[in-house]
mmCIF file of C-alpha atoms and ligand atoms in Angstrom:
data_model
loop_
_atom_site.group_PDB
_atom_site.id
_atom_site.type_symbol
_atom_site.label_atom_id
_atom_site.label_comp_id
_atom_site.label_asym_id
_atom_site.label_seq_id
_atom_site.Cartn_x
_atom_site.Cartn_y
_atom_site.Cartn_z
ATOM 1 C CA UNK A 1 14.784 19.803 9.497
ATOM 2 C CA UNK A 2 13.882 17.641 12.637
ATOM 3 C CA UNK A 3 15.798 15.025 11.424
ATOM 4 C CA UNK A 4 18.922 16.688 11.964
ATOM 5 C CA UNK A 5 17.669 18.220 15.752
ATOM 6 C CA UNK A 6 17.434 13.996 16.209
ATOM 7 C CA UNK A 7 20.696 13.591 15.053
ATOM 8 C CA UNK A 8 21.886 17.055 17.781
ATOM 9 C CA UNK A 9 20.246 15.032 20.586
ATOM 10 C CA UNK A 10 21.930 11.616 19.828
ATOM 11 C CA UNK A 11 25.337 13.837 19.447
ATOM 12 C CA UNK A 12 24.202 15.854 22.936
ATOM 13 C CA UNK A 13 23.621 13.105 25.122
ATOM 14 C CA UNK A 14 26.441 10.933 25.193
ATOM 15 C CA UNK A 15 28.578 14.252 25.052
ATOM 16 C CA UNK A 16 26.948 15.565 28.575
ATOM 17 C CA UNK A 17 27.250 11.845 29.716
ATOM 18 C CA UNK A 18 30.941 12.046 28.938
ATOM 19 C CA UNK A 19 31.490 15.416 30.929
ATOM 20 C CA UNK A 20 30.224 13.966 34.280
ATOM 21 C CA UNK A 21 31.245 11.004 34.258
ATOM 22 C CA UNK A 22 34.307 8.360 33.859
ATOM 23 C CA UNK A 23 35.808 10.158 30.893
ATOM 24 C CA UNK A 24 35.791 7.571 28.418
ATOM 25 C CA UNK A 25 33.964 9.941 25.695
ATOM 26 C CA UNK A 26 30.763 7.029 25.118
ATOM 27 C CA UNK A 27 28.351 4.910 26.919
ATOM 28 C CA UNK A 28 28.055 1.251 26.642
ATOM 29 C CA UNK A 29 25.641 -1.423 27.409
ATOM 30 C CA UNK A 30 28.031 -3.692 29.363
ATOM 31 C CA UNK A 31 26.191 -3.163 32.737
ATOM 32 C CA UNK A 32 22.920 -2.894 31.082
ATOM 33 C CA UNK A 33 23.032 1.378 32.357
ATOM 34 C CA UNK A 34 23.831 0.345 36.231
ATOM 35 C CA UNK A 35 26.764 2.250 35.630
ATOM 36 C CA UNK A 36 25.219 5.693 33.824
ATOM 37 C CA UNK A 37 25.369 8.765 36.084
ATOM 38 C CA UNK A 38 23.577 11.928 36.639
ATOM 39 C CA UNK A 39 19.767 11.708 36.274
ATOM 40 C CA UNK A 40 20.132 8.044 35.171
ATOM 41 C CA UNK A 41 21.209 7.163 38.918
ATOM 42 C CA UNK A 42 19.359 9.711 40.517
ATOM 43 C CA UNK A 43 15.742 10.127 38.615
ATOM 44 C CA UNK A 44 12.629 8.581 40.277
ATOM 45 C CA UNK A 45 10.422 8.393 36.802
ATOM 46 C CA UNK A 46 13.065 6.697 35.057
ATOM 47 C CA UNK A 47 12.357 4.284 32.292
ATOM 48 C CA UNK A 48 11.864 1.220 31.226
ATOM 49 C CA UNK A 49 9.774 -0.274 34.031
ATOM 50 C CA UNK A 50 8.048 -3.815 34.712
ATOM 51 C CA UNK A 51 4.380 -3.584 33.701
ATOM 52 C CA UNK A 52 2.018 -5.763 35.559
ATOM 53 C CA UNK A 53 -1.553 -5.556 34.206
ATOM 54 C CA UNK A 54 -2.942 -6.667 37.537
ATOM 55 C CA UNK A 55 -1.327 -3.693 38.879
ATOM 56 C CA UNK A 56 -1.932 -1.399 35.952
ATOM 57 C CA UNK A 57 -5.328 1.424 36.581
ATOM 58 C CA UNK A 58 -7.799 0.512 33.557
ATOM 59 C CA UNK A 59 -8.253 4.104 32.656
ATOM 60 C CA UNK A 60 -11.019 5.318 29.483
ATOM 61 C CA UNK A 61 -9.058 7.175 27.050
ATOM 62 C CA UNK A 62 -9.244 7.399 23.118
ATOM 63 C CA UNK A 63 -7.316 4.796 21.247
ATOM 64 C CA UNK A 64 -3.869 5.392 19.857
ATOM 65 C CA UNK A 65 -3.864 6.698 16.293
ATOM 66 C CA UNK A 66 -1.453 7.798 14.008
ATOM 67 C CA UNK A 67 -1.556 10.756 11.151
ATOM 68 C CA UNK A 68 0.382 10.782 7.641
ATOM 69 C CA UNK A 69 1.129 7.409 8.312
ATOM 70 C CA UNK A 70 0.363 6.022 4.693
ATOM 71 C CA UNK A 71 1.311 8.736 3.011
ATOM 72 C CA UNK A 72 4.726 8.366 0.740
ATOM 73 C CA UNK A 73 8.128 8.881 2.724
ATOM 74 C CA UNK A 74 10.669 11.377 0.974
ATOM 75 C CA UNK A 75 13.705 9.480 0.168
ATOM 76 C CA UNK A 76 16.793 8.484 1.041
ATOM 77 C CA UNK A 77 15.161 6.457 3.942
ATOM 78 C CA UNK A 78 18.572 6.729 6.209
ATOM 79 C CA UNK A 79 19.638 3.995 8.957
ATOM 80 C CA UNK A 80 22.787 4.135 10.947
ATOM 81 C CA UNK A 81 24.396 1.742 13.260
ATOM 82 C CA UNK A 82 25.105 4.688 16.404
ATOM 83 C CA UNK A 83 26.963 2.467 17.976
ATOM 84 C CA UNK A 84 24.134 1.560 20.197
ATOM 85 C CA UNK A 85 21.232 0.433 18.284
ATOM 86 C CA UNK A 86 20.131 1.245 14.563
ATOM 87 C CA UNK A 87 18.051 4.293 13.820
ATOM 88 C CA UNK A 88 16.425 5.740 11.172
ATOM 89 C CA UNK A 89 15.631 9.068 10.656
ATOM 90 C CA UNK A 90 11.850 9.599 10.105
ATOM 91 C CA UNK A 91 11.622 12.161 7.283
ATOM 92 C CA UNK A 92 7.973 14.102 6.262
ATOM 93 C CA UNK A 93 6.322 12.659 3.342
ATOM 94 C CA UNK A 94 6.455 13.769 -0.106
ATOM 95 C CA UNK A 95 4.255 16.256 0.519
ATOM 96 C CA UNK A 96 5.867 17.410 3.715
ATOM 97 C CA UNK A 97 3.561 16.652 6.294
ATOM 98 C CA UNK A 98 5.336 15.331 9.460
ATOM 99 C CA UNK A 99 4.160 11.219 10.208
ATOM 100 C CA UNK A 100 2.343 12.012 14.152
ATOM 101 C CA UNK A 101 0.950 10.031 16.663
ATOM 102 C CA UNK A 102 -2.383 11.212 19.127
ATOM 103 C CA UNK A 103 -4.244 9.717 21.454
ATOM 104 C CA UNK A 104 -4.112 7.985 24.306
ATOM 105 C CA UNK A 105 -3.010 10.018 27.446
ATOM 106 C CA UNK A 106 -1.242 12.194 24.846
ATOM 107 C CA UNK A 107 -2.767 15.666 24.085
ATOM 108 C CA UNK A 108 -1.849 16.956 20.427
ATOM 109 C CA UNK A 109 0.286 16.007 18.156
ATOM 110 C CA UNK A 110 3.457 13.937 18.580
ATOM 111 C CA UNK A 111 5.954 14.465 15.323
ATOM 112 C CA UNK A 112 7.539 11.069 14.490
ATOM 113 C CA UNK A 113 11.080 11.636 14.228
ATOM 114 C CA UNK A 114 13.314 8.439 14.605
ATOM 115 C CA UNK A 115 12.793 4.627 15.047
ATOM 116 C CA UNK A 116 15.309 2.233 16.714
ATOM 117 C CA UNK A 117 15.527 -1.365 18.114
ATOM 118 C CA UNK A 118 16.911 -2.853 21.527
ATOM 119 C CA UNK A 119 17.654 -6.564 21.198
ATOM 120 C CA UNK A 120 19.146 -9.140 23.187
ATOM 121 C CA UNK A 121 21.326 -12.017 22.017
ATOM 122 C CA UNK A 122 21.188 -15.377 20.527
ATOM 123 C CA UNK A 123 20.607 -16.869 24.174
ATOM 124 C CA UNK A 124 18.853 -13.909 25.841
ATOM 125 C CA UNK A 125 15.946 -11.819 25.489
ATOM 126 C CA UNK A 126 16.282 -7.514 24.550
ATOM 127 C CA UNK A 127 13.453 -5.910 25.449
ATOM 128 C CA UNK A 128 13.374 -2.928 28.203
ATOM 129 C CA UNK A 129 9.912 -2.992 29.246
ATOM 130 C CA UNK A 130 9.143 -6.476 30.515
ATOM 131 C CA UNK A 131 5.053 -7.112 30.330
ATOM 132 C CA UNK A 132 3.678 -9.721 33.381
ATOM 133 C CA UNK A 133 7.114 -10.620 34.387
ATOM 134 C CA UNK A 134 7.647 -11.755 30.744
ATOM 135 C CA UNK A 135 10.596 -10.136 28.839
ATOM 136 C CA UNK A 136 10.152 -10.535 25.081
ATOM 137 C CA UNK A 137 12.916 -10.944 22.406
ATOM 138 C CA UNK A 138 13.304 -7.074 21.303
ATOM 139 C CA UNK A 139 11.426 -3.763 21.419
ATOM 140 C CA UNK A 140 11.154 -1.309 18.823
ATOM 141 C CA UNK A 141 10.907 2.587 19.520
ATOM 142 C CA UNK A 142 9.228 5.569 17.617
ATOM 143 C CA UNK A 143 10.522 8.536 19.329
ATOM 144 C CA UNK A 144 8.091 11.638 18.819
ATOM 145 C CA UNK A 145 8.110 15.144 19.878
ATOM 146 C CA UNK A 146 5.455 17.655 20.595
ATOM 147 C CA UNK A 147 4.130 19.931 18.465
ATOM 148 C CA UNK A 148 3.989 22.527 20.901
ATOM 149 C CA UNK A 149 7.543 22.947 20.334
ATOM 150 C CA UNK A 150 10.164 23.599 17.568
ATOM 151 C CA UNK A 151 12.332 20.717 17.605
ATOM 152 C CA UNK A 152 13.127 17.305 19.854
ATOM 153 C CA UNK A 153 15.994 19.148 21.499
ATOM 154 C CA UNK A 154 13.482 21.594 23.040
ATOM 155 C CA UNK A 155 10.780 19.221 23.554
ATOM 156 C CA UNK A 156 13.520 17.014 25.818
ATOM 157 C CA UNK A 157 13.840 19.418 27.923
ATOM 158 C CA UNK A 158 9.800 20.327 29.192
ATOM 159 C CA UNK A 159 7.614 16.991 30.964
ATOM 160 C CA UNK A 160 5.898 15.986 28.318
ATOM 161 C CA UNK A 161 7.302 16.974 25.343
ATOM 162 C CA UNK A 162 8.797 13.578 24.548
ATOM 163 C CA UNK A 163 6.283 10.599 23.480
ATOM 164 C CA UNK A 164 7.772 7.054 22.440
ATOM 165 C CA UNK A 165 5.837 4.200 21.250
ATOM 166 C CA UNK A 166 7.265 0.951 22.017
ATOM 167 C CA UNK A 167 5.942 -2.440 19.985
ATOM 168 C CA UNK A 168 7.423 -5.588 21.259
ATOM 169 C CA UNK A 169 9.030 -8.504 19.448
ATOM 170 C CA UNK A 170 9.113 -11.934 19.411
ATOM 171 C CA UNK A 171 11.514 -14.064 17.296
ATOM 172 C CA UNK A 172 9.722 -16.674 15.163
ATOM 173 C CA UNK A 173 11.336 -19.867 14.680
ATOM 174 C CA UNK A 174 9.240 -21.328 12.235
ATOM 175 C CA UNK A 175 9.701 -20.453 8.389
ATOM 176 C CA UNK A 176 7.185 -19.001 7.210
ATOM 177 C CA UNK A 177 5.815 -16.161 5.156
ATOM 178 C CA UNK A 178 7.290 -13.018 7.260
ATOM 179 C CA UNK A 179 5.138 -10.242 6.166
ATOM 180 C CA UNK A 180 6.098 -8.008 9.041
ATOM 181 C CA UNK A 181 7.346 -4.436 7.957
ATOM 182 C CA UNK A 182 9.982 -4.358 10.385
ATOM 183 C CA UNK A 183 11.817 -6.936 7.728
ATOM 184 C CA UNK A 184 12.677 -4.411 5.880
ATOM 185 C CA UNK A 185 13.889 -2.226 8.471
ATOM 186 C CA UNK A 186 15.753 -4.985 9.768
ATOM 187 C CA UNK A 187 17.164 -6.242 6.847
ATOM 188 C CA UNK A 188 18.780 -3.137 6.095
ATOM 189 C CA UNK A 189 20.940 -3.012 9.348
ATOM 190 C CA UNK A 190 22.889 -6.060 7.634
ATOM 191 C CA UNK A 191 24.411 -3.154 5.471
ATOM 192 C CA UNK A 192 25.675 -1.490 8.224
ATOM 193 C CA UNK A 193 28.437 -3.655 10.553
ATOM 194 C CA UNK A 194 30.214 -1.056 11.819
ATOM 195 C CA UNK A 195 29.823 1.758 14.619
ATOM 196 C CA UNK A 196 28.734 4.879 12.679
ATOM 197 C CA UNK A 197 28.016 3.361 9.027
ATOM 198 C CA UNK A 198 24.818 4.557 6.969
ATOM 199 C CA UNK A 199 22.565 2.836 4.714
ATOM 200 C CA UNK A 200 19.354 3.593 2.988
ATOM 201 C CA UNK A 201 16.613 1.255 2.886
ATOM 202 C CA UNK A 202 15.615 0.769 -0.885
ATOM 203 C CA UNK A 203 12.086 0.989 -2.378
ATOM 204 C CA UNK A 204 9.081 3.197 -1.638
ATOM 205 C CA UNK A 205 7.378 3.297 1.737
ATOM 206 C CA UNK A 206 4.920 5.251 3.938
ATOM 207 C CA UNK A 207 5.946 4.572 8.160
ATOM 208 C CA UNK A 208 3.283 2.095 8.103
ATOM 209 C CA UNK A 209 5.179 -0.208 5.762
ATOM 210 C CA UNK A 210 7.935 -0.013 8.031
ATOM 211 C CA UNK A 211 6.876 -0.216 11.446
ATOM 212 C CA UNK A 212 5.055 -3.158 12.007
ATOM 213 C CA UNK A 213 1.376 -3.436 12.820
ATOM 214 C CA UNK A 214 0.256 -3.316 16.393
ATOM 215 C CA UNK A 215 -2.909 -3.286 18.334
ATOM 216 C CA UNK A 216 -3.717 0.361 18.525
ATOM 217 C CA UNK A 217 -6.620 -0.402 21.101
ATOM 218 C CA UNK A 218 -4.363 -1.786 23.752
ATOM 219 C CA UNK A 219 -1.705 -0.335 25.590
ATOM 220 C CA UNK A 220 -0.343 0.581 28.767
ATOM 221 C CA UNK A 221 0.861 4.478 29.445
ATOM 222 C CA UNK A 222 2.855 5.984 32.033
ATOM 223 C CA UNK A 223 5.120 9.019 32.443
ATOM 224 C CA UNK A 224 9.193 7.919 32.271
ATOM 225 C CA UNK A 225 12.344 9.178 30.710
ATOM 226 C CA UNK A 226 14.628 7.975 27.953
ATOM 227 C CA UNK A 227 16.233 4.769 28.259
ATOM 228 C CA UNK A 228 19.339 6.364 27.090
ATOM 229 C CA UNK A 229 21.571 9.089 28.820
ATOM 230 C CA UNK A 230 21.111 11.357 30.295
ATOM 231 C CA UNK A 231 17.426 9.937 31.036
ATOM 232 C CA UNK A 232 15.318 12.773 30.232
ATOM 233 C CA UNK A 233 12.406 12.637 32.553
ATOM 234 C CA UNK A 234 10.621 14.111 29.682
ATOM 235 C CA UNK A 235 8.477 10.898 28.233
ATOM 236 C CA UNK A 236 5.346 9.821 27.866
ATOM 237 C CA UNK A 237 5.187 6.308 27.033
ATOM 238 C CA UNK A 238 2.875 4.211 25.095
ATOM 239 C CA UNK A 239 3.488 0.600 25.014
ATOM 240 C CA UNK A 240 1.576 -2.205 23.222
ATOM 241 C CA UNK A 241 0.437 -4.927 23.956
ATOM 242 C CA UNK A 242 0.322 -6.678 21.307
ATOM 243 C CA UNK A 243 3.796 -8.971 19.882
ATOM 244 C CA UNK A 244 4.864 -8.099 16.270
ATOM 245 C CA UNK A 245 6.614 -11.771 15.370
ATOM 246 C CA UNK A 246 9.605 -11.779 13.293
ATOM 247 C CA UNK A 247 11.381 -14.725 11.469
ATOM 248 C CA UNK A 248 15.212 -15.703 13.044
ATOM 249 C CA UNK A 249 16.823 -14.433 10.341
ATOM 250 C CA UNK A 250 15.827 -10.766 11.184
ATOM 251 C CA UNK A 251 17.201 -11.362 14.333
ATOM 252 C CA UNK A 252 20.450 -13.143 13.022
ATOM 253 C CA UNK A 253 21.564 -9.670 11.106
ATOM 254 C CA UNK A 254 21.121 -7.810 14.388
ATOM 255 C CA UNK A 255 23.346 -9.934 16.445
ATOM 256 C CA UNK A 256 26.066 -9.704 13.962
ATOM 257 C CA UNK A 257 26.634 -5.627 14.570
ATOM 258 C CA UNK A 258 29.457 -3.805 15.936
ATOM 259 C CA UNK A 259 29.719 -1.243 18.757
ATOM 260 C CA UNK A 260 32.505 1.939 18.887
ATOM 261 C CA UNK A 261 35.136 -0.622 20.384
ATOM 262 C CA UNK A 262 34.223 -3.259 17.515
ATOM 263 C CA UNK A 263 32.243 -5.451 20.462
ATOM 264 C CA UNK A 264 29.062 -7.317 19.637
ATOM 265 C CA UNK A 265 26.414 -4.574 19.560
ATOM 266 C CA UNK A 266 24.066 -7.094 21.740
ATOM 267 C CA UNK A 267 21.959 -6.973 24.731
ATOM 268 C CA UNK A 268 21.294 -2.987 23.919
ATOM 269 C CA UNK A 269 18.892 -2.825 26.399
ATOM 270 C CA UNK A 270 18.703 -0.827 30.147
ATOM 271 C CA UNK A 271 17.355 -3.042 33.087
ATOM 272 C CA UNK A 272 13.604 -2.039 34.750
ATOM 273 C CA UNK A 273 13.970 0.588 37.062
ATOM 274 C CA UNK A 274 11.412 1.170 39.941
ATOM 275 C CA UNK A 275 8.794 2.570 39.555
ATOM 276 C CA UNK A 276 8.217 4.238 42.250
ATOM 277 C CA UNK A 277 5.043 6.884 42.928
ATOM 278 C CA UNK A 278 3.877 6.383 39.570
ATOM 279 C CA UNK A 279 0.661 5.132 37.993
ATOM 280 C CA UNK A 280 0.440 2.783 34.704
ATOM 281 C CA UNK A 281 -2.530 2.920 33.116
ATOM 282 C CA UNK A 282 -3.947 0.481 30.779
ATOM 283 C CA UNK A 283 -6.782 0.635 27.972
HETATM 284 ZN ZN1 ZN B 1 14.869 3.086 22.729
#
């Protein structure tokens, strides 16, 4: 059920993009979103920002923890190529329980729903947040919705109702044993060239498998929008600290994907925005 309300939202957005601005029917990455409009031009919480921990407020707050997290995903475990990064759908588990997230400065339940990437290229880094004026090789996103409402296209629209986790990534350059989940997650995207092609990821996994293994003790938090238009000023963001490292090749299958005009689907990410009256707060 919520994984086709994700799959509304990624339709809605670019579609409401496409009605106020230039006409052209999709958003790119070629200016890095200096040239979205609406709420992307205008917001003042807009995201991603540059976090500083000598400017970040050490605040006291329960560690970030995630529910249903080893339990058994249902299956087929679906990534697409969007055209502007690849995403999988987060289903429930076998047993239907929704994958969550709590804690933190979040109160409730957040319902996992998708998981994406932003990269850079072979020469440059991708990530959106950059973390003591260090930008590191890629970021990976769990979007999440409250549970106070029905689906992600309601929860958009009400401060709050959006939480997104962001891990960062660095590429390794040395071979060795990867043992990093995101491999798999990665590896699948090499399945998937073109702008709007599917895969499944094969074998049996709970979202733990796939998503890496950060740090939940440390992380900064501060209130921002989507990194995507129309920049929904609708997220709370949790970002860790902590690098997940993955091997070159990873990387490699990434760089190799095609956007809707059959460019490189590289450098997917939006430039730091300011942050303006905000707080970050670390724990
Ligand atoms: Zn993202």
């Amino acid at each position: 059920m919520q994984a086709s309300a994700f799959h509304k939202l990624l339709l809605l957005l670019p579609l409401a993009f496409f009605e106020m601005t230039n006409g052209s029917g999709d958003w790119d990455y070629l200016s890095n979103g200096k040239d979205w409009g609406d709420l992307c031009a205008t917001g003042k919480l807009q995201s991603p920002i540059a976090l500083d921990k000598s400017k970040a407020v050490k605040k006291p707050m329960p560690k970030v923890w995630f529910g249903h997290n080893t339990l058994e995903l249902r299956r087929p475990l679906w990534l697409k190529n969007n055209g502007h990064t690849i995403n999988m759908d987060i289903p429930t588990t076998i047993k239907g329980w929704k994958p969550f997230i709590a804690g933190g400065r979040l109160r409730g339940r957040y319902y996992a729903v998708g998981m994406h990437i932003h990269w850079g290229s072979k020469n440059s880094p991708g990530a959106e947040h950059s973390l003591n004026k260090f930008r590191y090789d890629a970021e990976v996103h769990i979007v999440c919705y409250s549970s106070k409402y029905n689906d992600i296209v309601e929860a958009v629209e009400h401060k709050g109702g959006i939480a997104v986790v962001a891990i960062f990534l660095a590429i390794e350059r040395k071979n060795k044993p990867d043992t990093s989940g995101l491999r798999k997650f990665i590896d699948a995207s090499a399945r998937i060239p073109y702008h709007n092609s599917n895969t499944t990821i094969p074998g049996v996994y709970s979202l733990n498998d796939l998503m890496g293994n950060p740090d939940l003790e440390h992380f900064y938090s501060y209130d921002g929008s989507l990194t995507t238009p129309g920049c929904h000023e609708s997220v709370i963001w949790t970002v860790f600290s902590t690098v997940e490292r993955v091997y070159i090749e990873a990387f490699g299958r990434l760089w190799k994907l095609l956007d809707h005009s059959h460019n490189k689907l590289i450098n997917n990410f939006r430039t730091v925005q300011a942050l303006n009256n905000r707080t970050v707060y670390y724990r």
